[in-house]
PDB file of C-alpha atoms in Angstrom:
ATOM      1  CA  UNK I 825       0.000   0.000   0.000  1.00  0.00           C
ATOM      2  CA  UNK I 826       0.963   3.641  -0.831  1.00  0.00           C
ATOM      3  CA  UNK I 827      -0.076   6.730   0.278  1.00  0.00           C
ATOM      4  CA  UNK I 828      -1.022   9.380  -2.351  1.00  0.00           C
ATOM      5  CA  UNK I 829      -1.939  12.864  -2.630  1.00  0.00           C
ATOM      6  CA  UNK I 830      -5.704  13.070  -1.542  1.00  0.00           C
ATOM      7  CA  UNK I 831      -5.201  10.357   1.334  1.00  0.00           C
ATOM      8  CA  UNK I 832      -6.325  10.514   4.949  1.00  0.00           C
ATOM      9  CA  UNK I 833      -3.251   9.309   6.632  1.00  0.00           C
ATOM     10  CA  UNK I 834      -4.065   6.415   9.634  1.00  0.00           C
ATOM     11  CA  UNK I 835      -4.671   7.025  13.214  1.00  0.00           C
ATOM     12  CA  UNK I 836      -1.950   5.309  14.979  1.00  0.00           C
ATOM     13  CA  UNK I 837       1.324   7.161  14.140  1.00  0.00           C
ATOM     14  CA  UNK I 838       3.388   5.585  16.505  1.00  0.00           C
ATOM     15  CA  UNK I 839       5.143   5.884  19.893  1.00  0.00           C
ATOM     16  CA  UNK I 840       6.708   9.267  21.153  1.00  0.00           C
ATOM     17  CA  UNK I 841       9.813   9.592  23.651  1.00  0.00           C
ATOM     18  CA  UNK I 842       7.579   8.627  26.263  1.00  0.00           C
ATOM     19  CA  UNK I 843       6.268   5.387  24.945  1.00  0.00           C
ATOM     20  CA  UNK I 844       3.015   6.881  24.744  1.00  0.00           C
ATOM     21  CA  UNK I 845       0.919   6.078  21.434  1.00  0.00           C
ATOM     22  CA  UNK I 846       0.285   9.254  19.170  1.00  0.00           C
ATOM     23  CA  UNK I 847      -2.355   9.457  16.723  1.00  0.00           C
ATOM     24  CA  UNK I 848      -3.313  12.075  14.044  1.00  0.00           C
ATOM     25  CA  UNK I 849      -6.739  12.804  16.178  1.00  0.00           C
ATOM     26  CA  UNK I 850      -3.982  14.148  18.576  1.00  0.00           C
ATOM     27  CA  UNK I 851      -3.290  16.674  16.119  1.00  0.00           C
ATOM     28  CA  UNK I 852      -6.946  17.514  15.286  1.00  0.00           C
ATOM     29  CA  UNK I 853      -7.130  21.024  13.335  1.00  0.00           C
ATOM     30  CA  UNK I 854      -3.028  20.693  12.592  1.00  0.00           C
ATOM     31  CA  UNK I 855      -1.338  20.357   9.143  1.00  0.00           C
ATOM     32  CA  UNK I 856       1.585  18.104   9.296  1.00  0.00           C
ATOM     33  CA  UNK I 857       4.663  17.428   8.097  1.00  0.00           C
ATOM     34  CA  UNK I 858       5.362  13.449   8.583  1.00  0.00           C
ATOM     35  CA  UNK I 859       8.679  12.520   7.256  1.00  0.00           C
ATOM     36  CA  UNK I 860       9.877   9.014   7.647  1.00  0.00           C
ATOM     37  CA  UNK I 861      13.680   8.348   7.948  1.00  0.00           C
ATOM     38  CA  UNK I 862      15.780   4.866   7.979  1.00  0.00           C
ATOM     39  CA  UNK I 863      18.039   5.733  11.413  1.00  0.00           C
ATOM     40  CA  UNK I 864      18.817   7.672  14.567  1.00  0.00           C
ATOM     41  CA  UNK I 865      22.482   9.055  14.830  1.00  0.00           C
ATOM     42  CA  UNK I 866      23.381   8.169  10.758  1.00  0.00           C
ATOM     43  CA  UNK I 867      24.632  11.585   8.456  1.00  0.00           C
ATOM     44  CA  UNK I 868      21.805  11.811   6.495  1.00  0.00           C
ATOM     45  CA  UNK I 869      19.223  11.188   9.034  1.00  0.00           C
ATOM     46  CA  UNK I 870      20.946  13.571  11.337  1.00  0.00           C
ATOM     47  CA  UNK I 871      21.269  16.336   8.473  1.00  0.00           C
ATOM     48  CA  UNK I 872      17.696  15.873   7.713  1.00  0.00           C
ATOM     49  CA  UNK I 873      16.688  16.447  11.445  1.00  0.00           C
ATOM     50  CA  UNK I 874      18.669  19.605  12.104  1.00  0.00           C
ATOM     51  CA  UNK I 875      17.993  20.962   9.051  1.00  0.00           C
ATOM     52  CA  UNK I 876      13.845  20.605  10.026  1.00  0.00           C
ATOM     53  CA  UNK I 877      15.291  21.700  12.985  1.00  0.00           C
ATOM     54  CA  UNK I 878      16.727  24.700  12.077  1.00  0.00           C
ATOM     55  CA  UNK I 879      13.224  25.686  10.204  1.00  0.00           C
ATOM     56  CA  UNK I 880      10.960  24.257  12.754  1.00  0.00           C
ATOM     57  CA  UNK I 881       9.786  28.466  13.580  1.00  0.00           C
ATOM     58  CA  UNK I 882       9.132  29.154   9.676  1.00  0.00           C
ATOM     59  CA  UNK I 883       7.042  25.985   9.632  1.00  0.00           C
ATOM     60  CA  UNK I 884       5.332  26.263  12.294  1.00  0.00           C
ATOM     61  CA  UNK I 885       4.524  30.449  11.324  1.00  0.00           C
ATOM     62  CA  UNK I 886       2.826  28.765   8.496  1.00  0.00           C
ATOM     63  CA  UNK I 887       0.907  26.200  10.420  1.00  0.00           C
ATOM     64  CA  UNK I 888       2.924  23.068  10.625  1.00  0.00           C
ATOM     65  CA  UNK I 889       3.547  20.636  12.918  1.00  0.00           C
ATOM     66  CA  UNK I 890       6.819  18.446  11.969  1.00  0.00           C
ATOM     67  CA  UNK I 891       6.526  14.492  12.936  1.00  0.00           C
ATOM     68  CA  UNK I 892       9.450  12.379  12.431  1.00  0.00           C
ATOM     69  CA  UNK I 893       8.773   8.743  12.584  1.00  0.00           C
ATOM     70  CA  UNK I 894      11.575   5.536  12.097  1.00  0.00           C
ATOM     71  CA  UNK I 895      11.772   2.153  13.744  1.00  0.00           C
ATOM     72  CA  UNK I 896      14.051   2.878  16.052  1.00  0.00           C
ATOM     73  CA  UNK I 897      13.097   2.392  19.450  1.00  0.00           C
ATOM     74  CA  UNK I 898      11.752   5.185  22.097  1.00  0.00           C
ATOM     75  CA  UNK I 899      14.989   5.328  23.759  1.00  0.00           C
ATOM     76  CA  UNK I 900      17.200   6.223  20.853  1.00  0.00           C
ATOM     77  CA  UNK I 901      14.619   8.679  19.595  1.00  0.00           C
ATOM     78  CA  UNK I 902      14.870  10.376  23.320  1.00  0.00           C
ATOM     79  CA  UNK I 903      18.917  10.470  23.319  1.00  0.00           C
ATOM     80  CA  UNK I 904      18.603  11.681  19.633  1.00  0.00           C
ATOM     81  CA  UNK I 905      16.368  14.051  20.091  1.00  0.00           C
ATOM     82  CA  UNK I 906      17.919  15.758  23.161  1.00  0.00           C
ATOM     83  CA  UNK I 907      21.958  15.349  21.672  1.00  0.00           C
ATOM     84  CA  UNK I 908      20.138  17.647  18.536  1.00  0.00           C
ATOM     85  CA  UNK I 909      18.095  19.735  20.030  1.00  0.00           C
ATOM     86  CA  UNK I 910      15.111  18.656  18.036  1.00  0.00           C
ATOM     87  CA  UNK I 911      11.692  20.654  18.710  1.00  0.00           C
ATOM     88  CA  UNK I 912       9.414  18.007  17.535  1.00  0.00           C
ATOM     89  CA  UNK I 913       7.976  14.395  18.402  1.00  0.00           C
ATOM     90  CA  UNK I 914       9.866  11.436  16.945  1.00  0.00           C
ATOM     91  CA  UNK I 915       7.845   8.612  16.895  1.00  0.00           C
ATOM     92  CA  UNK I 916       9.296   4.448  17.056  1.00  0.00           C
ATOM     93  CA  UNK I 917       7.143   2.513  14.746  1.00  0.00           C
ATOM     94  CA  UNK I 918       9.357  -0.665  16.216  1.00  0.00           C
ATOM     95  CA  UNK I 919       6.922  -3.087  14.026  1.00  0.00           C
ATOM     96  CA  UNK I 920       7.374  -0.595  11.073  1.00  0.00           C
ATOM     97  CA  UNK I 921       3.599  -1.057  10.819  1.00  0.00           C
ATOM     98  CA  UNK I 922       3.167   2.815  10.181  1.00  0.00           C
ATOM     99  CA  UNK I 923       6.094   2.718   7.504  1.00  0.00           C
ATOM    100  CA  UNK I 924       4.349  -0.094   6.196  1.00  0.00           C
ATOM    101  CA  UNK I 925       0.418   1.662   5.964  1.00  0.00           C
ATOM    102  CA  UNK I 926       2.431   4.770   4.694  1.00  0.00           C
ATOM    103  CA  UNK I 927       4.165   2.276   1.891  1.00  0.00           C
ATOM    104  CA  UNK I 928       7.493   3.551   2.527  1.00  0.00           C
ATOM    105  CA  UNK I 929       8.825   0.199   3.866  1.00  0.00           C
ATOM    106  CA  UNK I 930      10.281  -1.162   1.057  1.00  0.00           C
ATOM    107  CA  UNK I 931      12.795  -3.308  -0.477  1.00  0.00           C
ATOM    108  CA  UNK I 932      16.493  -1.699  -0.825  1.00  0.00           C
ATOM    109  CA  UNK I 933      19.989  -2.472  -1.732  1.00  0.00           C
ATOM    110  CA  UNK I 934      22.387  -1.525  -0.742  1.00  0.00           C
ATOM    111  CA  UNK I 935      26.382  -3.128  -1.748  1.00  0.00           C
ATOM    112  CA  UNK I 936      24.897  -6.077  -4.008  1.00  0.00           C
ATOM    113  CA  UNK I 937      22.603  -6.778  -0.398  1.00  0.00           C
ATOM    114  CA  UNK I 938      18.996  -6.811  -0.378  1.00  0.00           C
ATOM    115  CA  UNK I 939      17.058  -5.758   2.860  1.00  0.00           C
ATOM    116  CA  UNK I 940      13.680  -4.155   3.621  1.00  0.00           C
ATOM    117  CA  UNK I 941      13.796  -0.754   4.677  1.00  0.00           C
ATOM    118  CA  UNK I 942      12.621   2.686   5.362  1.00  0.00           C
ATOM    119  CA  UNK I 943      13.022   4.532   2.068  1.00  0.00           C
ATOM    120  CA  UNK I 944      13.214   8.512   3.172  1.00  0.00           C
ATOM    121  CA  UNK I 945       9.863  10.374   2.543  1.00  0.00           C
ATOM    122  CA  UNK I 946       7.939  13.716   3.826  1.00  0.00           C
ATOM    123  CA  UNK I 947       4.394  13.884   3.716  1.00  0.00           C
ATOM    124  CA  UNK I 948       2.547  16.825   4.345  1.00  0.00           C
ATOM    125  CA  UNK I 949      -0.820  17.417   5.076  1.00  0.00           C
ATOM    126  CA  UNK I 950      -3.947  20.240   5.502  1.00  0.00           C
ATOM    127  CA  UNK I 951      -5.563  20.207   8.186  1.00  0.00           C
ATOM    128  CA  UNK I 952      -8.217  17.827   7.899  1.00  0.00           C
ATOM    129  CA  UNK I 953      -5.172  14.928   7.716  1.00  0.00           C
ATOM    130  CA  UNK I 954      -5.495  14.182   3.635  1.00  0.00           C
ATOM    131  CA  UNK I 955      -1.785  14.201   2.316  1.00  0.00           C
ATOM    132  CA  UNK I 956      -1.424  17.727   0.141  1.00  0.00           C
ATOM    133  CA  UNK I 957       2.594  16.491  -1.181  1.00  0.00           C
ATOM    134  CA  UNK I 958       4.858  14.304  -1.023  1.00  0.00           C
ATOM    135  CA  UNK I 959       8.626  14.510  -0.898  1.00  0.00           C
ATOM    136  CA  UNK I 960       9.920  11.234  -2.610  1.00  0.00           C
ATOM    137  CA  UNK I 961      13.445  12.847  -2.988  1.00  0.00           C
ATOM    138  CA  UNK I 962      14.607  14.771   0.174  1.00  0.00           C
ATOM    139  CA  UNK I 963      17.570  16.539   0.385  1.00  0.00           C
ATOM    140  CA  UNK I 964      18.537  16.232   3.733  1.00  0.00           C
ATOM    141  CA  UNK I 965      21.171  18.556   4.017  1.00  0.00           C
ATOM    142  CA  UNK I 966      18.159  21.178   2.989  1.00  0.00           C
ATOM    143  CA  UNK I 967      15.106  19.525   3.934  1.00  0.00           C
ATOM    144  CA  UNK I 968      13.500  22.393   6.034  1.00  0.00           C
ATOM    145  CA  UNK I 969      14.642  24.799   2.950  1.00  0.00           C
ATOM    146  CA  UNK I 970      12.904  22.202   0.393  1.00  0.00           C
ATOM    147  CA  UNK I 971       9.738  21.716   2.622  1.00  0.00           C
ATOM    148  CA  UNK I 972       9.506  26.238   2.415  1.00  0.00           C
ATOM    149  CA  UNK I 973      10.198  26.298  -0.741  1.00  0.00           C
ATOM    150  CA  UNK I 974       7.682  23.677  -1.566  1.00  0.00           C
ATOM    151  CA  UNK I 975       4.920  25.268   0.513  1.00  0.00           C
ATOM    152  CA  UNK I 976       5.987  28.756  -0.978  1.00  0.00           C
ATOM    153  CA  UNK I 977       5.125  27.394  -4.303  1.00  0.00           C
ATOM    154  CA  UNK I 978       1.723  25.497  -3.650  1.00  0.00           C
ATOM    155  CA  UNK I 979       0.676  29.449  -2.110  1.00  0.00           C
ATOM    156  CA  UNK I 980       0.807  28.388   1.448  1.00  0.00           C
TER     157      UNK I 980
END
């Protein structure tokens, strides 16, 4: 399964640093920005993070809550987030059920090795949850920049 533009993204997004489950309803009224991402601690991943760090204010001035959500577990999203400074839930989806409903759980390879995977994707939705765009190639040196600049051009 795949989510597309026009789809109501599921319920259960996952657990926060807490352990505590998180669903969209949480967020009623919210437009988010859910972007999935293989690993805590790895370059990209931790590019990607500041990056949405670094932009959190601008997205938020326009209405946007930022989600991150990987498998890792709830304690490596709480060390991560606190050794970055991040401003914004990162949810474990340990089963990689969510990355599964969200269809970014795919095959990869990666030196002549095949494994299954997170494959790095932003969603972002209105309020009412239904997925407005989706990032299939992030730059995550520049992702906060690219999520603006993407906004900026759909008027919003």
């Amino acid at each position: 399964m795949h989510m597309e533009t026009g789809d109501k993204i599921p319920e259960v997004l996952g657990l926060d640093q807490a352990g505590n489950e998180v669903r969209s309803s949480d967020f009623e009224g919210k437009a988010l920005i859910i972007y999935f991402y293989p690993k805590d601690n790895t370059p990209g991943c931790t590019a990607e993070a500041c990056s949405l760090r670094d932009f959190n204010s601008e997205l938020e001035a326009k209405g946007y809550t930022s989600i991150g959500i990987s498998k890792d577990s709830v304690a490596s999203h709480a060390k991560f987030a606190d050794k970055y400074s991040l401003p914004f839930i990162l949810l474990s989806d340990p089963t990689t059920e969510v990355n599964q409903s969200f269809g970014v759980w795919q095959k990869k390879k990666m030196a002549g090795r095949e494994y299954m995977g997170t494959v790095r994707t932003t969603f972002v939705t209105d309020t009412d949850h239904r997925i407005t765009h989706i990032i299939t190639k992030v730059n995550t040196k520049k992702a906060g920049e690219q999520l603006l600049e993407l906004l900026a051009d759909a008027g919003q």
